[in-house]
Every structure is written in C-alpha cells, then in structure tokens.
Short mmCIF file of C-alpha atoms and ligand atoms in Angstrom, two decimals:
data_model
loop_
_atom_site.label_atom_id
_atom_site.label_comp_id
_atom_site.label_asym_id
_atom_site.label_seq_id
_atom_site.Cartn_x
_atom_site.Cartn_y
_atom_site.Cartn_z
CA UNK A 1 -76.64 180.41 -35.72
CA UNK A 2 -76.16 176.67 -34.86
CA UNK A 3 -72.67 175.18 -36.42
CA UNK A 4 -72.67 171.54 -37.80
CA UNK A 5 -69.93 169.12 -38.79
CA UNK A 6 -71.02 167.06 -40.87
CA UNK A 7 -69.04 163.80 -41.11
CA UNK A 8 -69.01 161.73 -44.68
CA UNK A 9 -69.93 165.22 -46.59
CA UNK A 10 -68.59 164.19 -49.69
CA UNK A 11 -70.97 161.03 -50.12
CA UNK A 12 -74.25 161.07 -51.82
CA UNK A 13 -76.33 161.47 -48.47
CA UNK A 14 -73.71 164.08 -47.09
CA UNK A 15 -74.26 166.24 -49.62
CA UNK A 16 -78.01 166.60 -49.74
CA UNK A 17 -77.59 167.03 -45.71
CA UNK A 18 -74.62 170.01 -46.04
CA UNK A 19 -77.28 171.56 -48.34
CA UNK A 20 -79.91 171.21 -46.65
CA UNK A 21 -78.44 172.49 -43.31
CA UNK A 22 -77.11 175.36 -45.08
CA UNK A 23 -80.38 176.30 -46.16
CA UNK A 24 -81.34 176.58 -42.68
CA UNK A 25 -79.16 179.08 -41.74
CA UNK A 26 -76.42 176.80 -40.26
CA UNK A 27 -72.84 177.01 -40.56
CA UNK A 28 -71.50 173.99 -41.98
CA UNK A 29 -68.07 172.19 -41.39
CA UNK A 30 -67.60 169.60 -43.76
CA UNK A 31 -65.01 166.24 -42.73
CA UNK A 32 -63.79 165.05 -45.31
CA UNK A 33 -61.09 162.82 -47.11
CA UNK A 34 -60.72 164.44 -50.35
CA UNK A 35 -61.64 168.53 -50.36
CA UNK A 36 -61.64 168.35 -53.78
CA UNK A 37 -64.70 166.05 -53.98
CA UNK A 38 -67.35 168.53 -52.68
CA UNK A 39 -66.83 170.80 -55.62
CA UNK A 40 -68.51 168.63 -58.50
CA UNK A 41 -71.13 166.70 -58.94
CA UNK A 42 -71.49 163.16 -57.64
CA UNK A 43 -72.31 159.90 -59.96
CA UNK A 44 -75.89 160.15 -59.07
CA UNK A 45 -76.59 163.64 -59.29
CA UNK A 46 -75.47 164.42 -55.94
CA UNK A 47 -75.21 167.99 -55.93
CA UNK A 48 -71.04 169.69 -55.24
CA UNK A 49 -71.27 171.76 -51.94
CA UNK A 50 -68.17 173.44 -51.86
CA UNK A 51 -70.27 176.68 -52.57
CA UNK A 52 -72.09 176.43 -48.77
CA UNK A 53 -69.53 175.14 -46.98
CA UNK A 54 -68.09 177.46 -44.44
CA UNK A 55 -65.25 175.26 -43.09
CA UNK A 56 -63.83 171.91 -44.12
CA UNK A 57 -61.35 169.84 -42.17
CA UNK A 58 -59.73 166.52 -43.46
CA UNK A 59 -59.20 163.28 -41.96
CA UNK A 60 -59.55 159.53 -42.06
CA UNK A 61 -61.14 157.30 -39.82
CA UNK A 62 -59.12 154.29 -40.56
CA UNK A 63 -56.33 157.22 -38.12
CA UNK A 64 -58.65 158.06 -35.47
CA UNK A 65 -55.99 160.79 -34.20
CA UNK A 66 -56.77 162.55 -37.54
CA UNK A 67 -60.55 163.17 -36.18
CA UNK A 68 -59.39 165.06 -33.08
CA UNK A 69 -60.41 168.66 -32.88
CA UNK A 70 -63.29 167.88 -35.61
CA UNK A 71 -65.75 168.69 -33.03
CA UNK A 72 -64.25 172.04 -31.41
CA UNK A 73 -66.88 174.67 -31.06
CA UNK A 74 -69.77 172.75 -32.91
CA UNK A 75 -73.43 172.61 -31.77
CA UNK A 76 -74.33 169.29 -33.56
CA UNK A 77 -72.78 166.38 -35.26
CA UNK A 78 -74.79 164.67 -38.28
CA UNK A 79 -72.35 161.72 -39.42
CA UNK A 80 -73.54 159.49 -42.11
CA UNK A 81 -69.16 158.26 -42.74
CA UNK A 82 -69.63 154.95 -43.69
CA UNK A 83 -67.88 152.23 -45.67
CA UNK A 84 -70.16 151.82 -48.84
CA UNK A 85 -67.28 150.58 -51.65
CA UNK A 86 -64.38 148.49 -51.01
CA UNK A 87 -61.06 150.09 -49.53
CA UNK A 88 -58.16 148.26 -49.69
CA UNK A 89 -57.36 146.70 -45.86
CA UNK A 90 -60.21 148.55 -44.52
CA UNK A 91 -63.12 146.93 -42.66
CA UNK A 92 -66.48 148.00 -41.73
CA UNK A 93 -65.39 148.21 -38.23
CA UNK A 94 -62.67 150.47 -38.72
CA UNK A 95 -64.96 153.06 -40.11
CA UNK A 96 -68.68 152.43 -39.30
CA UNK A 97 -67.97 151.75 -35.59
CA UNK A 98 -64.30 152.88 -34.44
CA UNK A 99 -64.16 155.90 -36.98
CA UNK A 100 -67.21 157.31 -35.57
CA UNK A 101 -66.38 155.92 -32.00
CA UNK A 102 -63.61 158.50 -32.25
CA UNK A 103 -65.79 161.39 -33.79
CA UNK A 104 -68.30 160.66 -30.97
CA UNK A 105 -65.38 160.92 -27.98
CA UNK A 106 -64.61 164.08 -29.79
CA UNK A 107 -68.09 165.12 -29.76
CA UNK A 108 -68.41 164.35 -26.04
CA UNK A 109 -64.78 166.21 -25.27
CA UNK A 110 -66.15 169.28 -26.94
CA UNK A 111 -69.40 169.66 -25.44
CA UNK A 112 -71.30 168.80 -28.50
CA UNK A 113 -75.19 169.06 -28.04
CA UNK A 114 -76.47 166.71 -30.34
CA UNK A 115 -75.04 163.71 -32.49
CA UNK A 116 -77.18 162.34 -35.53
CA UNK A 117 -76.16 159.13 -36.67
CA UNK A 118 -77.20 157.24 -40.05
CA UNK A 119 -77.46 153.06 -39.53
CA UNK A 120 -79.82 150.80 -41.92
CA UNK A 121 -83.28 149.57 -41.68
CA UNK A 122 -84.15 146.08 -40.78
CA UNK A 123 -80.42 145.90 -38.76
CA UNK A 124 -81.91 143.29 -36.73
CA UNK A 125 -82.88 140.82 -39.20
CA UNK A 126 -78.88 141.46 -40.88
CA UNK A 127 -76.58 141.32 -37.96
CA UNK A 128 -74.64 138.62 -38.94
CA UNK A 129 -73.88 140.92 -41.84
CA UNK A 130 -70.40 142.74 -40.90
CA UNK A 131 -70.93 146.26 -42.06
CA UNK A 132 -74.61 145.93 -39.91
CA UNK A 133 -73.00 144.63 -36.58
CA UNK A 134 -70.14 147.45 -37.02
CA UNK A 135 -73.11 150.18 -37.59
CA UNK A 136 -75.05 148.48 -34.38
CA UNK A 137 -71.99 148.46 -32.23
CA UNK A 138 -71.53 152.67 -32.79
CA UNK A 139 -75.17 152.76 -31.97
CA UNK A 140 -74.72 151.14 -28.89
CA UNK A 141 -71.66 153.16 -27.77
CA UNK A 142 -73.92 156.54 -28.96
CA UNK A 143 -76.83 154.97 -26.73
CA UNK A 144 -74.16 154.48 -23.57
CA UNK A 145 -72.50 158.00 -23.99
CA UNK A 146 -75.02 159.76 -22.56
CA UNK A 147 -75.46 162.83 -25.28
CA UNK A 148 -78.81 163.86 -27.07
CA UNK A 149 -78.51 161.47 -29.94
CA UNK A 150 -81.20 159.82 -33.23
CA UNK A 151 -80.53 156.96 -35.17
CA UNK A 152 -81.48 157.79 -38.64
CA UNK A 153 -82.64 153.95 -40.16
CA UNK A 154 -83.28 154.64 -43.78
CA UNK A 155 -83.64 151.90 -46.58
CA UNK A 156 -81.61 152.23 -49.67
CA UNK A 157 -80.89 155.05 -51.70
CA UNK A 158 -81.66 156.07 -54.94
CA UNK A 159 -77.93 156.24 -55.28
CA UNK A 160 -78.41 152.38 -54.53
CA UNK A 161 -80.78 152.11 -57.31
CA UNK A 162 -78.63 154.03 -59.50
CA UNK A 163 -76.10 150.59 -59.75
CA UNK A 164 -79.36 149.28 -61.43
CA UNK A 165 -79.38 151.99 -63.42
CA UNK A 166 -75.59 151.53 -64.48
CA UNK A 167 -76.67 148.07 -65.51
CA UNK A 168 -79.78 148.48 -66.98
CA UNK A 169 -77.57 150.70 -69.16
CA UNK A 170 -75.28 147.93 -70.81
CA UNK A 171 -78.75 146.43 -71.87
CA UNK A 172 -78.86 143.30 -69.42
CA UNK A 173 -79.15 142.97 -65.47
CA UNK A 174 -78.77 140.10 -63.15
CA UNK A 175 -80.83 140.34 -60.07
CA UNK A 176 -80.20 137.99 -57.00
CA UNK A 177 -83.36 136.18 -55.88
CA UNK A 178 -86.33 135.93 -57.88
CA UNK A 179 -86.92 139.90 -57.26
CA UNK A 180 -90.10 140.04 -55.86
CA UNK A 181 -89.31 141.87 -52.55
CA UNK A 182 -90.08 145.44 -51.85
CA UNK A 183 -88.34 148.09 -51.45
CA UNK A 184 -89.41 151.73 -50.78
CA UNK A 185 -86.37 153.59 -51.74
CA UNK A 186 -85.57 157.33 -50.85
CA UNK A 187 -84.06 160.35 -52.43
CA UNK A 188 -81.20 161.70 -50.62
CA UNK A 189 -82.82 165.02 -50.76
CA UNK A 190 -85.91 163.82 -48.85
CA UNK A 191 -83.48 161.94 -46.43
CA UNK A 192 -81.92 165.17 -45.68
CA UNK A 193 -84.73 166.93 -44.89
CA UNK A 194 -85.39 164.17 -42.25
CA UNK A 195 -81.98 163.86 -40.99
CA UNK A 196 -81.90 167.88 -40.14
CA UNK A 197 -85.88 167.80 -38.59
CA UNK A 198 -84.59 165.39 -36.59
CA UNK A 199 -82.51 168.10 -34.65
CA UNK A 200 -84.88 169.58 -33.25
CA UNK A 201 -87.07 166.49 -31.92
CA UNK A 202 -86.47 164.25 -28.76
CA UNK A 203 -86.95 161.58 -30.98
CA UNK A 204 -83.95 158.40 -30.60
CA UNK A 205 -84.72 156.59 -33.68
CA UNK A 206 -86.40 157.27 -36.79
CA UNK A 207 -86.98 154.36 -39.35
CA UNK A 208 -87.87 155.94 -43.07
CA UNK A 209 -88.15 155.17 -46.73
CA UNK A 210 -89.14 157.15 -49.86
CA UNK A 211 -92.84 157.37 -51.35
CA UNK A 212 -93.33 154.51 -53.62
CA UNK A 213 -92.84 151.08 -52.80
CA UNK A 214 -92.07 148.85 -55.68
CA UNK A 215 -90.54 145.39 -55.72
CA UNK A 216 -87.08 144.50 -57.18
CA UNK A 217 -87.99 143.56 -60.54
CA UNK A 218 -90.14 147.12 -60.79
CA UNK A 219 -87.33 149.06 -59.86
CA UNK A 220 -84.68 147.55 -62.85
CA UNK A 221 -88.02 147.92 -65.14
CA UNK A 222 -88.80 151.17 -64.40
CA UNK A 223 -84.17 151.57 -65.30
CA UNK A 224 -85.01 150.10 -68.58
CA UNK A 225 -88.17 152.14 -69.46
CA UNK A 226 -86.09 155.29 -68.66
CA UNK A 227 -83.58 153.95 -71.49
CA UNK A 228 -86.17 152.99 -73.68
CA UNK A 229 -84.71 149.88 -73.35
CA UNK A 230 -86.28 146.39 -73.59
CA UNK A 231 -86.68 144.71 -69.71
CA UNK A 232 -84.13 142.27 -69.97
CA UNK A 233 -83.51 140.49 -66.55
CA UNK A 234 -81.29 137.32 -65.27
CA UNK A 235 -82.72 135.66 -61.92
CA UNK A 236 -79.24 134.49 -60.09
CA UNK A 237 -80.71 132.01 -57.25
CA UNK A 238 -79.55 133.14 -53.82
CA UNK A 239 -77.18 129.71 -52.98
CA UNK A 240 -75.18 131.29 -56.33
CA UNK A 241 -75.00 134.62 -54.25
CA UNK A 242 -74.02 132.87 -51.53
CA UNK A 243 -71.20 131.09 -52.67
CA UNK A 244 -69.83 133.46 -54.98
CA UNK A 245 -69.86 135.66 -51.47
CA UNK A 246 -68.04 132.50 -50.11
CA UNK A 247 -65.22 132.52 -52.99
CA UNK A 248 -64.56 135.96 -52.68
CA UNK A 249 -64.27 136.35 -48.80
CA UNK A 250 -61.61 133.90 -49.55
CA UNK A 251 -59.41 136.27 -51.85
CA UNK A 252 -60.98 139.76 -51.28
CA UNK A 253 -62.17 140.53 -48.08
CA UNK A 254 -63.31 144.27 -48.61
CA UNK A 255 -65.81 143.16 -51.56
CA UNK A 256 -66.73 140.18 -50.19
CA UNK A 257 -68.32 143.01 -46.98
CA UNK A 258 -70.03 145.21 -49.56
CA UNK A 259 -71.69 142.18 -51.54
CA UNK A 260 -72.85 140.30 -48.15
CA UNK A 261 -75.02 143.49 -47.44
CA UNK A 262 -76.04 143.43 -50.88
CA UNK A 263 -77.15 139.95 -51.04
CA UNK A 264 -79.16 140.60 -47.15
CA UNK A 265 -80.85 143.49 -48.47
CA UNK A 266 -81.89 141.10 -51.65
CA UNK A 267 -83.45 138.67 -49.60
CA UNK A 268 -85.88 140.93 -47.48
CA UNK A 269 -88.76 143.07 -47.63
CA UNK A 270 -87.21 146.70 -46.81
CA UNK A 271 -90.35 148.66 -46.45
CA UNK A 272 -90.13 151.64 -43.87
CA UNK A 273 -92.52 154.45 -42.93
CA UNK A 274 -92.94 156.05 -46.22
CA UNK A 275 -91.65 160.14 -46.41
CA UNK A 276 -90.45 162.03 -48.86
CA UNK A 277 -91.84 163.27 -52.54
CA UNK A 278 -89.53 162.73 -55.06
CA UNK A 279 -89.64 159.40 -57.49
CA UNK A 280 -87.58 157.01 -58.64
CA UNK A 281 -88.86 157.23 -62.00
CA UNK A 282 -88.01 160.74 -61.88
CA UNK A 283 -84.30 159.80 -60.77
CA UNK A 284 -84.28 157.49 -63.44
CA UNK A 285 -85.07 159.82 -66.31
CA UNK A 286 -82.52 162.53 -64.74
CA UNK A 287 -80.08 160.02 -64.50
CA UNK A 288 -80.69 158.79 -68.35
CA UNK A 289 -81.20 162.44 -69.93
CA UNK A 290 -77.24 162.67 -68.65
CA UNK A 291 -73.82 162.08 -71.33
CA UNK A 292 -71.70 159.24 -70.27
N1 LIG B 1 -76.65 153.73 -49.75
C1 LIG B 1 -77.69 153.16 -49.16
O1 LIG B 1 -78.61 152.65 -49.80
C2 LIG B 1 -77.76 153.16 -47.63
C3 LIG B 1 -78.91 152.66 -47.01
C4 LIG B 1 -79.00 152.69 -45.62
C5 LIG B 1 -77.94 153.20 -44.87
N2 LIG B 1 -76.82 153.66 -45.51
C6 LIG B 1 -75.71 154.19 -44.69
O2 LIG B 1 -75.69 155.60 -44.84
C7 LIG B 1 -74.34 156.08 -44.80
C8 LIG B 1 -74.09 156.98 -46.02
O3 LIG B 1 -74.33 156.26 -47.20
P1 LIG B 1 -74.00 156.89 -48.65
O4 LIG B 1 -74.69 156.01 -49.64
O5 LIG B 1 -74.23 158.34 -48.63
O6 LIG B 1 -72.45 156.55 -48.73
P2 LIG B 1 -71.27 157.21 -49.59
O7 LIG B 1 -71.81 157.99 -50.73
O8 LIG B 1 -70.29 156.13 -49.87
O9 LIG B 1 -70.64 158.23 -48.53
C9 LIG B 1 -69.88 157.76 -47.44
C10 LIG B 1 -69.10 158.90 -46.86
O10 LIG B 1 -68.18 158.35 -45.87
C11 LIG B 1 -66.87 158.78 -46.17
N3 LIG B 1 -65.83 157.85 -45.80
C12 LIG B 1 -65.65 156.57 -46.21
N4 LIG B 1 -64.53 156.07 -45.70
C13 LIG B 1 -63.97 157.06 -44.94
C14 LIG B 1 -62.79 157.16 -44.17
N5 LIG B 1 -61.92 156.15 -44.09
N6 LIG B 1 -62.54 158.32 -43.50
C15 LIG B 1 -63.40 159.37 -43.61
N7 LIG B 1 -64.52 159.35 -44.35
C16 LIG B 1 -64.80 158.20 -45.00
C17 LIG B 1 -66.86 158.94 -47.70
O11 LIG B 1 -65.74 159.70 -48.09
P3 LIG B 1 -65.17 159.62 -49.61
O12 LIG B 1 -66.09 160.48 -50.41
O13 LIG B 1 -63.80 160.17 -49.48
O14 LIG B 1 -65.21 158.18 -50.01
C18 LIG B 1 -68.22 159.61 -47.91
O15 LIG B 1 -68.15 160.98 -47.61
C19 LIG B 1 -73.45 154.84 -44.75
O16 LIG B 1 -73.01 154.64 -43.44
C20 LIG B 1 -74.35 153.71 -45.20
O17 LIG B 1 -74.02 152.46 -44.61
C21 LIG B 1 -76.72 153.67 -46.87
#
C-alpha cells in the first residue's frame, strides 16, 4: 500500500484528492493547519475527510521548521498548499514557493518517490502576477531537485465559480471586463482523479480544464438561472480593476495579491484540454438547493 501526504488537505482541491487517494487503497497523511477543518463540509460542497484519513500532522508554511518530518516514511507527496484568501503579513512567496520549498527538501531528505505539485494554467502569460511567479519559482526548484515530479496546471475551480455564485445570490454581480472570455472550469472531483492518475505516468506537466467551456457572462447566467433569479450583470472596465488593485496594494497588501490574479484571469481566455464529467450547472443547482 503506497502512503501519501497530502499537503493543503483541508482546501477544496485537497479534499477531493485525500478522497480520491483513499479510494485507491492509499494511506493518507493529511498536513494541515487546522485538524478540525477536515471533519465538515467545505463552502462549496467540498466533502469533510476526517473519516479516510489515516494520519494528520499540523504545520504552517509561513514556519518552515514546522514542515520537518512531514515527509518521513511516505511514498508520494501531492501538495496543492497554496495562498488562495488573504492572510494577514503573509505573501504568496512565503507559502506557494518557500512553504513548499521546505516540504520538497523534506521530500528529498526522506527519500520520497514522487512529488505532485498544483500551479495555474496560462502561468506564462501572468507572471508579473505575484502569486504566479511564487508558484513558477517552486516549479523551478521541483524541476532542479532531481525527484520524479508533474505539474498539475488546472484552470479555475468550480469553487472559483462558486464566488459568482455567492453574488449572483444577493441578486446583482459586477464582472471585470466586458465578460466575454472563456473559461472551461473543473470540478475538484474530476481534478482529483487527474492529480492521482498522474502518479503513475512519466508525465512532467499536465495542463487541464473541466468539460464545458462557457464564457464569463455564461457562467454568472447559468448562477442566476440556478436561483431563478433575473441575469442582472455590471460590466466594471478593466482600468477600474486596475486602479482599484493600485489603491489597495497601497493599504492592504495581502488582498491587493488575491485580486491581481483575479483581475489576470479576467482578462484571458483560460481554455485547457478539456477532462472531467461533472457540470457547472450541476454545481450550481447543488450549491442553490443548500440553506444559508
Ligand atoms: N481555485 C482555483 O480556481 C485554482 C486554479 C488554479 C490553480 N489553483 C491552485 O491550486 C491550489 C489549491 O487551490 P484551492 O482552491 O484548493 O485552495 P484552498 O481551498 O484555499 O486550499 C489551500 C490549502 O492550502 C492551505 N494553506 C494555506 N496557507 C497555509 C499555510 N500558511 N500553511 C499550511 N497550509 C496552508 C490551506 O489551509 P487552510 O484550510 O488552513 O486555509 C488549504 O488546505 C492553490 O495553490 C491554487 O493557487 C487554484
């Protein structure tokens, strides 16, 4: 039986992945912050794991030294750890690229066979976005380090889409840009079931998306249609995005990282190699059959 330690367990993609490896007969060690977290059910239907976990250690990688011994006696390392929501004081590149610089060294110390890392699609064309360049820079130092590693490069999540959902909810949504680029969006469950394939192929990178490719104005529709709400929609022109991003690097740093990455995204096709079965619409109507 192969053991796993999966890093960033408690997110909405870590979860799906714990499961999913579970499923295949692995033993799964969870790192995580908060071991609380994995026993209920995240904001967008992420499913708790606490019930197929077999280990979980804690730590944080804004303390690297907390991440040492993570690794001992594991086969493979899937880490998806990742800054997604502001933290007070903490940058991308404390977490995206020194957080899992230190799970990788770990990895390596230990003898670790394989380490499966999640960056973004379309990193390339977003590099002068911070939380990008901090993902890039791990994948470099996982490219130099000599073990059997893939890149996952996945475009957003339906937990993503779910923040339209939240807003389609109060009955009115502003959308950066004029909303007509794509998007093909994936379900973390699908993502998972990529993520753990990927294991057991010689394969370095592996660029993916879900099965429907809509543009952004489709994908707040479809929110409202779920409600049974009218499509209402406010266009916010990109320089607005821009210098609103602008105002608030000046007074909060940590949001002003999360909404650059929004507003990159926003302003580019983010259409990948199309896997995965399950639909947004679907998502959608889970997600408004729910109490608030
Ligand atoms: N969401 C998307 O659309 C998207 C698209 C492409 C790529 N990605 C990348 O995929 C990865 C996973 O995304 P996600 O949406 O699943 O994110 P998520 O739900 O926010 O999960 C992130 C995970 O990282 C953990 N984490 C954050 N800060 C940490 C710290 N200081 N120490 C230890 N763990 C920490 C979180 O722990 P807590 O639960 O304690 O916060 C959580 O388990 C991220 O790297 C993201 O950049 C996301």
């Amino acid at each position: 039986m192969k053991k796993v330690l999966v890093a960033g367990a408690s997110g909405y993609l870590g979860r799906y992945v714990v499961r999913e490896f579970a499923e295949r007969g692995c033993s799964v060690r969870a790192l995580v912050r908060n071991p609380e977290k994995l026993e209920k059910e995240g904001p967008n239907l992420e499913p708790p794991v606490a019930d197929v976990v077999d280990e979980v250690v804690t730590g944080d990688a804004t303390d690297p030294s907390t991440l040492k011994g993570a690794c001992k006696g594991v086969d493979i390392v899937f880490s998806c750890m990742g800054l997604t929501k502001p933290q007070d004081n903490v940058t991308s590149e404390q977490i995206d690229h020194l957080g899992n610089r230190a799970l990788l060294e770990d990895a390596l110390a230990n003898g670790v066979k394989k380490f499966i890392y999640v960056s973004v699609f379309n990193a390339e064309k977003m590099l002068d976005v911070d939380v990008v360049s901090a993902h890039e820079r791990f994948v470099a130092d996982l490219k130099a380090s000599g073990i059997s590693f893939t890149v996952i490069r996945p475009t957003g999540f339906f937990s993503d889409m779910g923040m339209f959902f939240s807003m389609a909810r109060s009955g009115h949504m502003f959308l950066l840009g004029d909303g007509t680029n794509h998007v093909n969006p994936i379900h973390g469950a699908d993502l998972a079931t990529i993520c753990v394939d990927a294991v057991e192929k010689d394969i370095p990178e592996i660029s993916v998306g879900g099965p429907d490719t809509y543009t952004f104005n489709e994908t707040v529709t479809l929110a409202f249609e779920a409600l049974g709400k009218k499509t209402w929609i406010t266009h916010v022109p990109m320089w607005i995005g821009d210098a609103a991003l602008f105002v608030t690097g000046l007074i909060n740093k940590p949001l002003a990282g999360v909404m650059s990455f929004a507003i990159a995204v926003s302003n580019l096709d983010n259409v990948a190699p199309a896997r995965g079965s399950r639909h947004l619409k679907d998502f959608y109507r889970e997600l408004a059959a729910k109490k608030v």
